[in-house]
């Protein structure tokens, strides 16, 4: 009976891989529950780092590979080397996506440095962290109306023109379209002039600020600067109105409305 047990034991040892026989067990590895984030809480689309910490109580250098998982999906891997009797944090980059996540890290191919170029495999008692469970909601981005912004304005104006052409007699539609096109050309020309003039005034103000004014011209320079600032202020307002189509047409509509009301009251 003892002979059979001895044979079975010998066969079992022979079947084990050599590295498993030589590998020693150590309490080096992760500290339990050791997962944290560069930003917490986080939401979909955030670019964050996932961290963990490796503890090496042994005097020898510990090295290996840390794999970061989300359930069964590998998020990334990072090789590490931890000096004896020290700790080291390991991290990977992660772009957060919506859904349920179970994040954990696992050490593979751990080994101690025995001598220069010579390593000994090691079995870690703490080779995997606890799972960090998070549920990330889908980020809802409000959809802005197509009419917002100059990039959409051209298309909206074209649609309005098509509606006018399709639903209005030609003798009425054509003058309206021509008037709108002429008005648009005038707005663009005025906007270009306003921007150029604003830049010119800004340069003049810089010249006044940098210029060493002579005593006999000091009073003239002091008078010019406030006037230039006032001119620049009004040019900035005009540029805002002229460079934004919707602001321009809304302002124009108000002007036409008040003008018609003024004439109406004058007549009646």
PDB file of C-alpha atoms in Angstrom:
ATOM      1  CA  UNK A   1       0.000   0.000   0.000  1.00  0.00           C
ATOM      2  CA  UNK A   2       2.778   2.434   0.937  1.00  0.00           C
ATOM      3  CA  UNK A   3       4.547   1.528  -2.292  1.00  0.00           C
ATOM      4  CA  UNK A   4       1.461   2.469  -4.327  1.00  0.00           C
ATOM      5  CA  UNK A   5       1.156   5.792  -2.515  1.00  0.00           C
ATOM      6  CA  UNK A   6       4.830   6.495  -3.203  1.00  0.00           C
ATOM      7  CA  UNK A   7       4.456   5.726  -6.911  1.00  0.00           C
ATOM      8  CA  UNK A   8       1.331   7.897  -7.220  1.00  0.00           C
ATOM      9  CA  UNK A   9       3.066  10.760  -5.413  1.00  0.00           C
ATOM     10  CA  UNK A  10       6.088  10.464  -7.686  1.00  0.00           C
ATOM     11  CA  UNK A  11       3.890  10.497 -10.802  1.00  0.00           C
ATOM     12  CA  UNK A  12       2.036  13.601  -9.509  1.00  0.00           C
ATOM     13  CA  UNK A  13       5.294  15.466  -8.933  1.00  0.00           C
ATOM     14  CA  UNK A  14       6.603  14.457 -12.342  1.00  0.00           C
ATOM     15  CA  UNK A  15       3.468  15.728 -14.063  1.00  0.00           C
ATOM     16  CA  UNK A  16       3.780  19.179 -12.467  1.00  0.00           C
ATOM     17  CA  UNK A  17       5.512  21.857 -14.588  1.00  0.00           C
ATOM     18  CA  UNK A  18       9.066  22.567 -13.513  1.00  0.00           C
ATOM     19  CA  UNK A  19       8.379  26.226 -12.857  1.00  0.00           C
ATOM     20  CA  UNK A  20       5.520  25.299 -10.512  1.00  0.00           C
ATOM     21  CA  UNK A  21       7.812  23.026  -8.529  1.00  0.00           C
ATOM     22  CA  UNK A  22      10.480  25.702  -8.202  1.00  0.00           C
ATOM     23  CA  UNK A  23       8.103  28.591  -7.595  1.00  0.00           C
ATOM     24  CA  UNK A  24       7.974  29.753  -4.013  1.00  0.00           C
ATOM     25  CA  UNK A  25       4.993  31.264  -2.241  1.00  0.00           C
ATOM     26  CA  UNK A  26       5.161  34.805  -0.880  1.00  0.00           C
ATOM     27  CA  UNK A  27       2.720  37.290   0.574  1.00  0.00           C
ATOM     28  CA  UNK A  28       3.891  39.944  -1.892  1.00  0.00           C
ATOM     29  CA  UNK A  29       1.331  41.298  -4.334  1.00  0.00           C
ATOM     30  CA  UNK A  30      -1.732  43.501  -4.157  1.00  0.00           C
ATOM     31  CA  UNK A  31      -3.189  45.008  -1.039  1.00  0.00           C
ATOM     32  CA  UNK A  32      -6.812  43.713  -0.919  1.00  0.00           C
ATOM     33  CA  UNK A  33      -9.408  46.011  -2.491  1.00  0.00           C
ATOM     34  CA  UNK A  34      -6.651  48.097  -4.008  1.00  0.00           C
ATOM     35  CA  UNK A  35      -8.220  49.813  -7.066  1.00  0.00           C
ATOM     36  CA  UNK A  36      -8.716  53.561  -7.322  1.00  0.00           C
ATOM     37  CA  UNK A  37      -9.177  56.211 -10.027  1.00  0.00           C
ATOM     38  CA  UNK A  38      -7.661  59.575 -10.922  1.00  0.00           C
ATOM     39  CA  UNK A  39     -11.210  60.987 -11.013  1.00  0.00           C
ATOM     40  CA  UNK A  40     -14.066  59.650  -8.954  1.00  0.00           C
ATOM     41  CA  UNK A  41     -16.972  59.763  -9.624  1.00  0.00           C
ATOM     42  CA  UNK A  42     -16.595  59.710 -13.373  1.00  0.00           C
ATOM     43  CA  UNK A  43     -18.966  59.675 -16.335  1.00  0.00           C
ATOM     44  CA  UNK A  44     -19.087  58.497 -19.926  1.00  0.00           C
ATOM     45  CA  UNK A  45     -16.361  59.982 -22.088  1.00  0.00           C
ATOM     46  CA  UNK A  46     -14.010  60.896 -19.221  1.00  0.00           C
ATOM     47  CA  UNK A  47     -10.340  60.048 -19.772  1.00  0.00           C
ATOM     48  CA  UNK A  48      -9.039  58.779 -16.434  1.00  0.00           C
ATOM     49  CA  UNK A  49      -6.334  56.566 -14.943  1.00  0.00           C
ATOM     50  CA  UNK A  50      -6.965  53.290 -13.100  1.00  0.00           C
ATOM     51  CA  UNK A  51      -4.480  52.718 -10.271  1.00  0.00           C
ATOM     52  CA  UNK A  52      -3.409  49.809  -8.126  1.00  0.00           C
ATOM     53  CA  UNK A  53      -0.591  49.257  -5.627  1.00  0.00           C
ATOM     54  CA  UNK A  54       1.916  46.390  -5.442  1.00  0.00           C
ATOM     55  CA  UNK A  55       3.543  45.533  -2.110  1.00  0.00           C
ATOM     56  CA  UNK A  56       6.894  43.700  -1.936  1.00  0.00           C
ATOM     57  CA  UNK A  57       7.899  42.765   1.644  1.00  0.00           C
ATOM     58  CA  UNK A  58      10.772  40.590   0.395  1.00  0.00           C
ATOM     59  CA  UNK A  59      14.348  41.867   0.213  1.00  0.00           C
ATOM     60  CA  UNK A  60      14.613  40.742  -3.412  1.00  0.00           C
ATOM     61  CA  UNK A  61      13.419  42.689  -6.443  1.00  0.00           C
ATOM     62  CA  UNK A  62       9.952  41.654  -7.657  1.00  0.00           C
ATOM     63  CA  UNK A  63       8.902  41.977 -11.302  1.00  0.00           C
ATOM     64  CA  UNK A  64       6.069  40.837 -13.518  1.00  0.00           C
ATOM     65  CA  UNK A  65       3.045  42.001 -15.490  1.00  0.00           C
ATOM     66  CA  UNK A  66      -0.191  43.593 -14.258  1.00  0.00           C
ATOM     67  CA  UNK A  67      -3.286  43.057 -16.400  1.00  0.00           C
ATOM     68  CA  UNK A  68      -6.265  45.340 -15.832  1.00  0.00           C
ATOM     69  CA  UNK A  69      -9.648  43.795 -16.571  1.00  0.00           C
ATOM     70  CA  UNK A  70     -13.231  44.930 -16.975  1.00  0.00           C
ATOM     71  CA  UNK A  71     -15.027  41.646 -16.349  1.00  0.00           C
ATOM     72  CA  UNK A  72     -13.317  39.439 -18.980  1.00  0.00           C
ATOM     73  CA  UNK A  73     -12.056  42.269 -21.200  1.00  0.00           C
ATOM     74  CA  UNK A  74      -8.439  43.374 -20.847  1.00  0.00           C
ATOM     75  CA  UNK A  75      -8.320  47.164 -20.552  1.00  0.00           C
ATOM     76  CA  UNK A  76      -4.534  47.267 -20.594  1.00  0.00           C
ATOM     77  CA  UNK A  77      -1.376  45.737 -19.202  1.00  0.00           C
ATOM     78  CA  UNK A  78       1.711  47.201 -17.589  1.00  0.00           C
ATOM     79  CA  UNK A  79       5.026  45.580 -16.666  1.00  0.00           C
ATOM     80  CA  UNK A  80       6.465  46.441 -13.264  1.00  0.00           C
ATOM     81  CA  UNK A  81       9.618  46.198 -11.174  1.00  0.00           C
ATOM     82  CA  UNK A  82       9.336  46.732  -7.410  1.00  0.00           C
ATOM     83  CA  UNK A  83      12.462  47.036  -5.295  1.00  0.00           C
ATOM     84  CA  UNK A  84      12.768  44.963  -2.141  1.00  0.00           C
ATOM     85  CA  UNK A  85      10.729  46.044   0.887  1.00  0.00           C
ATOM     86  CA  UNK A  86       8.860  48.748  -1.018  1.00  0.00           C
ATOM     87  CA  UNK A  87       5.596  49.492  -2.786  1.00  0.00           C
ATOM     88  CA  UNK A  88       4.836  50.828  -6.253  1.00  0.00           C
ATOM     89  CA  UNK A  89       1.672  52.175  -7.866  1.00  0.00           C
ATOM     90  CA  UNK A  90       0.765  50.950 -11.354  1.00  0.00           C
ATOM     91  CA  UNK A  91      -1.742  52.661 -13.655  1.00  0.00           C
ATOM     92  CA  UNK A  92      -3.264  52.553 -17.134  1.00  0.00           C
ATOM     93  CA  UNK A  93      -5.302  55.077 -19.114  1.00  0.00           C
ATOM     94  CA  UNK A  94      -9.004  54.400 -19.613  1.00  0.00           C
ATOM     95  CA  UNK A  95     -11.729  56.210 -21.544  1.00  0.00           C
ATOM     96  CA  UNK A  96     -14.962  55.583 -19.655  1.00  0.00           C
ATOM     97  CA  UNK A  97     -17.885  54.127 -21.571  1.00  0.00           C
ATOM     98  CA  UNK A  98     -21.481  53.651 -20.472  1.00  0.00           C
ATOM     99  CA  UNK A  99     -22.639  50.424 -18.839  1.00  0.00           C
ATOM    100  CA  UNK A 100     -21.849  48.155 -15.895  1.00  0.00           C
ATOM    101  CA  UNK A 101     -18.153  47.714 -15.114  1.00  0.00           C
ATOM    102  CA  UNK A 102     -16.272  45.329 -12.822  1.00  0.00           C
ATOM    103  CA  UNK A 103     -12.687  46.572 -12.733  1.00  0.00           C
ATOM    104  CA  UNK A 104      -9.860  44.516 -11.243  1.00  0.00           C
ATOM    105  CA  UNK A 105      -6.148  43.870 -11.728  1.00  0.00           C
ATOM    106  CA  UNK A 106      -4.198  40.624 -11.819  1.00  0.00           C
ATOM    107  CA  UNK A 107      -0.467  39.920 -11.588  1.00  0.00           C
ATOM    108  CA  UNK A 108       1.070  37.415 -14.003  1.00  0.00           C
ATOM    109  CA  UNK A 109       4.607  36.066 -14.512  1.00  0.00           C
ATOM    110  CA  UNK A 110       5.766  37.254 -11.089  1.00  0.00           C
ATOM    111  CA  UNK A 111       9.397  36.500 -10.267  1.00  0.00           C
ATOM    112  CA  UNK A 112      12.172  37.440  -7.854  1.00  0.00           C
ATOM    113  CA  UNK A 113      15.596  38.580  -9.003  1.00  0.00           C
ATOM    114  CA  UNK A 114      18.058  36.054  -7.537  1.00  0.00           C
ATOM    115  CA  UNK A 115      21.216  37.394  -9.155  1.00  0.00           C
ATOM    116  CA  UNK A 116      22.123  39.362 -12.250  1.00  0.00           C
ATOM    117  CA  UNK A 117      20.022  37.955 -15.088  1.00  0.00           C
ATOM    118  CA  UNK A 118      18.699  35.082 -12.961  1.00  0.00           C
ATOM    119  CA  UNK A 119      15.089  34.958 -11.747  1.00  0.00           C
ATOM    120  CA  UNK A 120      12.962  32.677  -9.621  1.00  0.00           C
ATOM    121  CA  UNK A 121       9.229  32.246 -10.271  1.00  0.00           C
ATOM    122  CA  UNK A 122       6.979  33.097  -7.371  1.00  0.00           C
ATOM    123  CA  UNK A 123       3.366  32.373  -6.465  1.00  0.00           C
ATOM    124  CA  UNK A 124       1.717  35.449  -4.940  1.00  0.00           C
ATOM    125  CA  UNK A 125      -0.882  35.015  -2.237  1.00  0.00           C
ATOM    126  CA  UNK A 126      -2.468  38.307  -3.355  1.00  0.00           C
ATOM    127  CA  UNK A 127      -2.193  38.165  -7.138  1.00  0.00           C
ATOM    128  CA  UNK A 128      -5.622  39.701  -7.853  1.00  0.00           C
ATOM    129  CA  UNK A 129      -7.421  42.753  -6.485  1.00  0.00           C
ATOM    130  CA  UNK A 130     -11.028  42.830  -5.449  1.00  0.00           C
ATOM    131  CA  UNK A 131     -13.462  43.987  -8.140  1.00  0.00           C
ATOM    132  CA  UNK A 132     -14.435  47.645  -8.253  1.00  0.00           C
ATOM    133  CA  UNK A 133     -18.015  47.737  -9.555  1.00  0.00           C
ATOM    134  CA  UNK A 134     -19.382  50.863 -11.208  1.00  0.00           C
ATOM    135  CA  UNK A 135     -22.447  51.553 -13.355  1.00  0.00           C
ATOM    136  CA  UNK A 136     -22.044  54.472 -15.761  1.00  0.00           C
ATOM    137  CA  UNK A 137     -25.129  56.079 -17.242  1.00  0.00           C
ATOM    138  CA  UNK A 138     -25.305  57.084 -20.885  1.00  0.00           C
ATOM    139  CA  UNK A 139     -24.485  60.763 -21.200  1.00  0.00           C
ATOM    140  CA  UNK A 140     -27.386  62.670 -22.737  1.00  0.00           C
ATOM    141  CA  UNK A 141     -26.154  65.502 -24.953  1.00  0.00           C
ATOM    142  CA  UNK A 142     -28.948  67.953 -25.774  1.00  0.00           C
ATOM    143  CA  UNK A 143     -29.389  68.370 -29.496  1.00  0.00           C
ATOM    144  CA  UNK A 144     -29.172  72.007 -30.462  1.00  0.00           C
ATOM    145  CA  UNK A 145     -31.546  73.334 -33.103  1.00  0.00           C
ATOM    146  CA  UNK A 146     -30.112  73.424 -36.586  1.00  0.00           C
ATOM    147  CA  UNK A 147     -30.732  77.151 -36.799  1.00  0.00           C
ATOM    148  CA  UNK A 148     -28.075  77.968 -34.204  1.00  0.00           C
ATOM    149  CA  UNK A 149     -24.734  79.184 -35.525  1.00  0.00           C
ATOM    150  CA  UNK A 150     -23.551  80.670 -38.782  1.00  0.00           C
ATOM    151  CA  UNK A 151     -22.701  77.239 -40.181  1.00  0.00           C
ATOM    152  CA  UNK A 152     -26.394  76.345 -40.136  1.00  0.00           C
ATOM    153  CA  UNK A 153     -27.677  79.794 -41.063  1.00  0.00           C
ATOM    154  CA  UNK A 154     -26.821  79.577 -44.757  1.00  0.00           C
ATOM    155  CA  UNK A 155     -28.814  76.385 -45.084  1.00  0.00           C
ATOM    156  CA  UNK A 156     -31.769  77.866 -43.211  1.00  0.00           C
ATOM    157  CA  UNK A 157     -31.810  80.952 -45.433  1.00  0.00           C
ATOM    158  CA  UNK A 158     -31.691  78.740 -48.522  1.00  0.00           C
ATOM    159  CA  UNK A 159     -34.652  76.734 -47.183  1.00  0.00           C
ATOM    160  CA  UNK A 160     -36.630  79.919 -46.559  1.00  0.00           C
ATOM    161  CA  UNK A 161     -35.864  81.112 -50.074  1.00  0.00           C
ATOM    162  CA  UNK A 162     -37.051  77.808 -51.527  1.00  0.00           C
ATOM    163  CA  UNK A 163     -40.282  78.006 -49.523  1.00  0.00           C
ATOM    164  CA  UNK A 164     -40.892  81.537 -50.798  1.00  0.00           C
ATOM    165  CA  UNK A 165     -40.227  80.505 -54.396  1.00  0.00           C
ATOM    166  CA  UNK A 166     -42.482  77.454 -54.179  1.00  0.00           C
ATOM    167  CA  UNK A 167     -45.425  79.139 -52.457  1.00  0.00           C
ATOM    168  CA  UNK A 168     -45.329  82.692 -53.787  1.00  0.00           C
ATOM    169  CA  UNK A 169     -45.982  84.048 -57.287  1.00  0.00           C
ATOM    170  CA  UNK A 170     -42.837  84.901 -59.224  1.00  0.00           C
ATOM    171  CA  UNK A 171     -43.572  88.624 -59.441  1.00  0.00           C
ATOM    172  CA  UNK A 172     -43.579  88.757 -55.627  1.00  0.00           C
ATOM    173  CA  UNK A 173     -40.977  86.073 -54.825  1.00  0.00           C
ATOM    174  CA  UNK A 174     -38.190  87.338 -57.080  1.00  0.00           C
ATOM    175  CA  UNK A 175     -38.057  90.880 -55.624  1.00  0.00           C
ATOM    176  CA  UNK A 176     -38.038  89.410 -52.100  1.00  0.00           C
ATOM    177  CA  UNK A 177     -35.182  87.017 -52.915  1.00  0.00           C
ATOM    178  CA  UNK A 178     -33.201  89.764 -54.636  1.00  0.00           C
ATOM    179  CA  UNK A 179     -33.714  92.071 -51.660  1.00  0.00           C
ATOM    180  CA  UNK A 180     -32.519  89.377 -49.236  1.00  0.00           C
ATOM    181  CA  UNK A 181     -29.428  88.652 -51.351  1.00  0.00           C
ATOM    182  CA  UNK A 182     -28.607  92.357 -51.608  1.00  0.00           C
ATOM    183  CA  UNK A 183     -29.068  92.753 -47.869  1.00  0.00           C
ATOM    184  CA  UNK A 184     -26.780  89.797 -47.220  1.00  0.00           C
ATOM    185  CA  UNK A 185     -24.049  91.245 -49.456  1.00  0.00           C
ATOM    186  CA  UNK A 186     -24.367  94.574 -47.663  1.00  0.00           C
ATOM    187  CA  UNK A 187     -24.080  92.845 -44.271  1.00  0.00           C
ATOM    188  CA  UNK A 188     -20.937  90.967 -45.307  1.00  0.00           C
ATOM    189  CA  UNK A 189     -19.314  94.112 -46.723  1.00  0.00           C
ATOM    190  CA  UNK A 190     -20.173  96.134 -43.631  1.00  0.00           C
ATOM    191  CA  UNK A 191     -18.880  93.338 -41.396  1.00  0.00           C
ATOM    192  CA  UNK A 192     -15.548  93.240 -43.240  1.00  0.00           C
ATOM    193  CA  UNK A 193     -15.221  97.024 -43.013  1.00  0.00           C
ATOM    194  CA  UNK A 194     -16.076  96.954 -39.296  1.00  0.00           C
ATOM    195  CA  UNK A 195     -13.476  94.259 -38.543  1.00  0.00           C
ATOM    196  CA  UNK A 196     -10.758  96.069 -40.479  1.00  0.00           C
ATOM    197  CA  UNK A 197     -11.608  99.377 -38.831  1.00  0.00           C
ATOM    198  CA  UNK A 198     -11.612  97.753 -35.389  1.00  0.00           C
ATOM    199  CA  UNK A 199      -8.139  96.320 -36.009  1.00  0.00           C
ATOM    200  CA  UNK A 200      -6.934  99.719 -37.222  1.00  0.00           C
ATOM    201  CA  UNK A 201      -8.215 101.472 -34.079  1.00  0.00           C
ATOM    202  CA  UNK A 202      -6.650  98.775 -31.869  1.00  0.00           C
ATOM    203  CA  UNK A 203      -3.271  99.383 -33.508  1.00  0.00           C
ATOM    204  CA  UNK A 204      -3.660 103.133 -33.016  1.00  0.00           C
ATOM    205  CA  UNK A 205      -4.369 102.624 -29.310  1.00  0.00           C
ATOM    206  CA  UNK A 206      -1.302 100.380 -28.983  1.00  0.00           C
ATOM    207  CA  UNK A 207       0.794 103.057 -30.678  1.00  0.00           C
ATOM    208  CA  UNK A 208      -0.499 105.687 -28.253  1.00  0.00           C
ATOM    209  CA  UNK A 209       0.295 103.421 -25.299  1.00  0.00           C
ATOM    210  CA  UNK A 210       3.815 102.625 -26.489  1.00  0.00           C
ATOM    211  CA  UNK A 211       4.723 106.058 -27.788  1.00  0.00           C
ATOM    212  CA  UNK A 212       6.867 108.330 -25.662  1.00  0.00           C
ATOM    213  CA  UNK A 213       4.788 111.487 -25.815  1.00  0.00           C
ATOM    214  CA  UNK A 214       6.598 114.825 -25.877  1.00  0.00           C
ATOM    215  CA  UNK A 215       5.571 117.454 -23.287  1.00  0.00           C
ATOM    216  CA  UNK A 216       3.966 119.779 -25.822  1.00  0.00           C
ATOM    217  CA  UNK A 217       1.829 116.968 -27.327  1.00  0.00           C
ATOM    218  CA  UNK A 218       0.879 115.278 -24.058  1.00  0.00           C
ATOM    219  CA  UNK A 219      -2.530 116.903 -23.788  1.00  0.00           C
ATOM    220  CA  UNK A 220      -3.421 115.913 -27.370  1.00  0.00           C
ATOM    221  CA  UNK A 221      -2.512 112.238 -26.730  1.00  0.00           C
ATOM    222  CA  UNK A 222      -4.535 112.155 -23.515  1.00  0.00           C
ATOM    223  CA  UNK A 223      -7.550 113.434 -25.455  1.00  0.00           C
ATOM    224  CA  UNK A 224      -7.132 110.968 -28.331  1.00  0.00           C
ATOM    225  CA  UNK A 225      -6.956 107.784 -26.239  1.00  0.00           C
ATOM    226  CA  UNK A 226     -10.440 108.028 -24.630  1.00  0.00           C
ATOM    227  CA  UNK A 227     -11.975 108.871 -28.013  1.00  0.00           C
ATOM    228  CA  UNK A 228     -10.262 105.874 -29.619  1.00  0.00           C
ATOM    229  CA  UNK A 229     -11.544 103.576 -26.855  1.00  0.00           C
ATOM    230  CA  UNK A 230     -15.098 104.858 -27.396  1.00  0.00           C
ATOM    231  CA  UNK A 231     -14.755 104.313 -31.139  1.00  0.00           C
ATOM    232  CA  UNK A 232     -13.400 100.799 -30.558  1.00  0.00           C
ATOM    233  CA  UNK A 233     -16.325 100.006 -28.224  1.00  0.00           C
ATOM    234  CA  UNK A 234     -18.954 100.895 -30.825  1.00  0.00           C
ATOM    235  CA  UNK A 235     -17.061  99.086 -33.581  1.00  0.00           C
ATOM    236  CA  UNK A 236     -16.984  95.948 -31.413  1.00  0.00           C
ATOM    237  CA  UNK A 237     -20.774  96.126 -30.994  1.00  0.00           C
ATOM    238  CA  UNK A 238     -21.279  96.606 -34.739  1.00  0.00           C
ATOM    239  CA  UNK A 239     -18.956  93.664 -35.472  1.00  0.00           C
ATOM    240  CA  UNK A 240     -20.941  91.374 -33.176  1.00  0.00           C
ATOM    241  CA  UNK A 241     -24.192  92.345 -34.897  1.00  0.00           C
ATOM    242  CA  UNK A 242     -22.837  92.146 -38.442  1.00  0.00           C
ATOM    243  CA  UNK A 243     -20.866  88.905 -37.994  1.00  0.00           C
ATOM    244  CA  UNK A 244     -23.860  86.986 -36.618  1.00  0.00           C
ATOM    245  CA  UNK A 245     -26.636  86.597 -39.157  1.00  0.00           C
ATOM    246  CA  UNK A 246     -29.394  85.915 -36.665  1.00  0.00           C
ATOM    247  CA  UNK A 247     -28.429  88.825 -34.432  1.00  0.00           C
ATOM    248  CA  UNK A 248     -28.304  91.066 -37.506  1.00  0.00           C
ATOM    249  CA  UNK A 249     -31.737  90.078 -38.821  1.00  0.00           C
ATOM    250  CA  UNK A 250     -33.353  90.204 -35.375  1.00  0.00           C
ATOM    251  CA  UNK A 251     -31.928  93.688 -34.815  1.00  0.00           C
ATOM    252  CA  UNK A 252     -33.098  94.694 -38.296  1.00  0.00           C
ATOM    253  CA  UNK A 253     -36.592  93.354 -37.568  1.00  0.00           C
ATOM    254  CA  UNK A 254     -36.778  95.455 -34.381  1.00  0.00           C
ATOM    255  CA  UNK A 255     -35.665  98.550 -36.271  1.00  0.00           C
ATOM    256  CA  UNK A 256     -38.273  97.987 -39.003  1.00  0.00           C
ATOM    257  CA  UNK A 257     -40.971  97.323 -36.392  1.00  0.00           C
ATOM    258  CA  UNK A 258     -40.290 100.521 -34.440  1.00  0.00           C
ATOM    259  CA  UNK A 259     -39.963 102.506 -37.673  1.00  0.00           C
ATOM    260  CA  UNK A 260     -43.357 101.281 -38.922  1.00  0.00           C
ATOM    261  CA  UNK A 261     -44.938 101.971 -35.538  1.00  0.00           C
ATOM    262  CA  UNK A 262     -43.480 105.489 -35.505  1.00  0.00           C
ATOM    263  CA  UNK A 263     -44.809 106.207 -39.021  1.00  0.00           C
ATOM    264  CA  UNK A 264     -48.195 104.697 -38.137  1.00  0.00           C
ATOM    265  CA  UNK A 265     -48.547 106.916 -35.091  1.00  0.00           C
ATOM    266  CA  UNK A 266     -47.489 109.954 -37.091  1.00  0.00           C
ATOM    267  CA  UNK A 267     -50.085 109.314 -39.774  1.00  0.00           C
ATOM    268  CA  UNK A 268     -52.943 108.143 -37.577  1.00  0.00           C
TER     269      UNK A 268
END
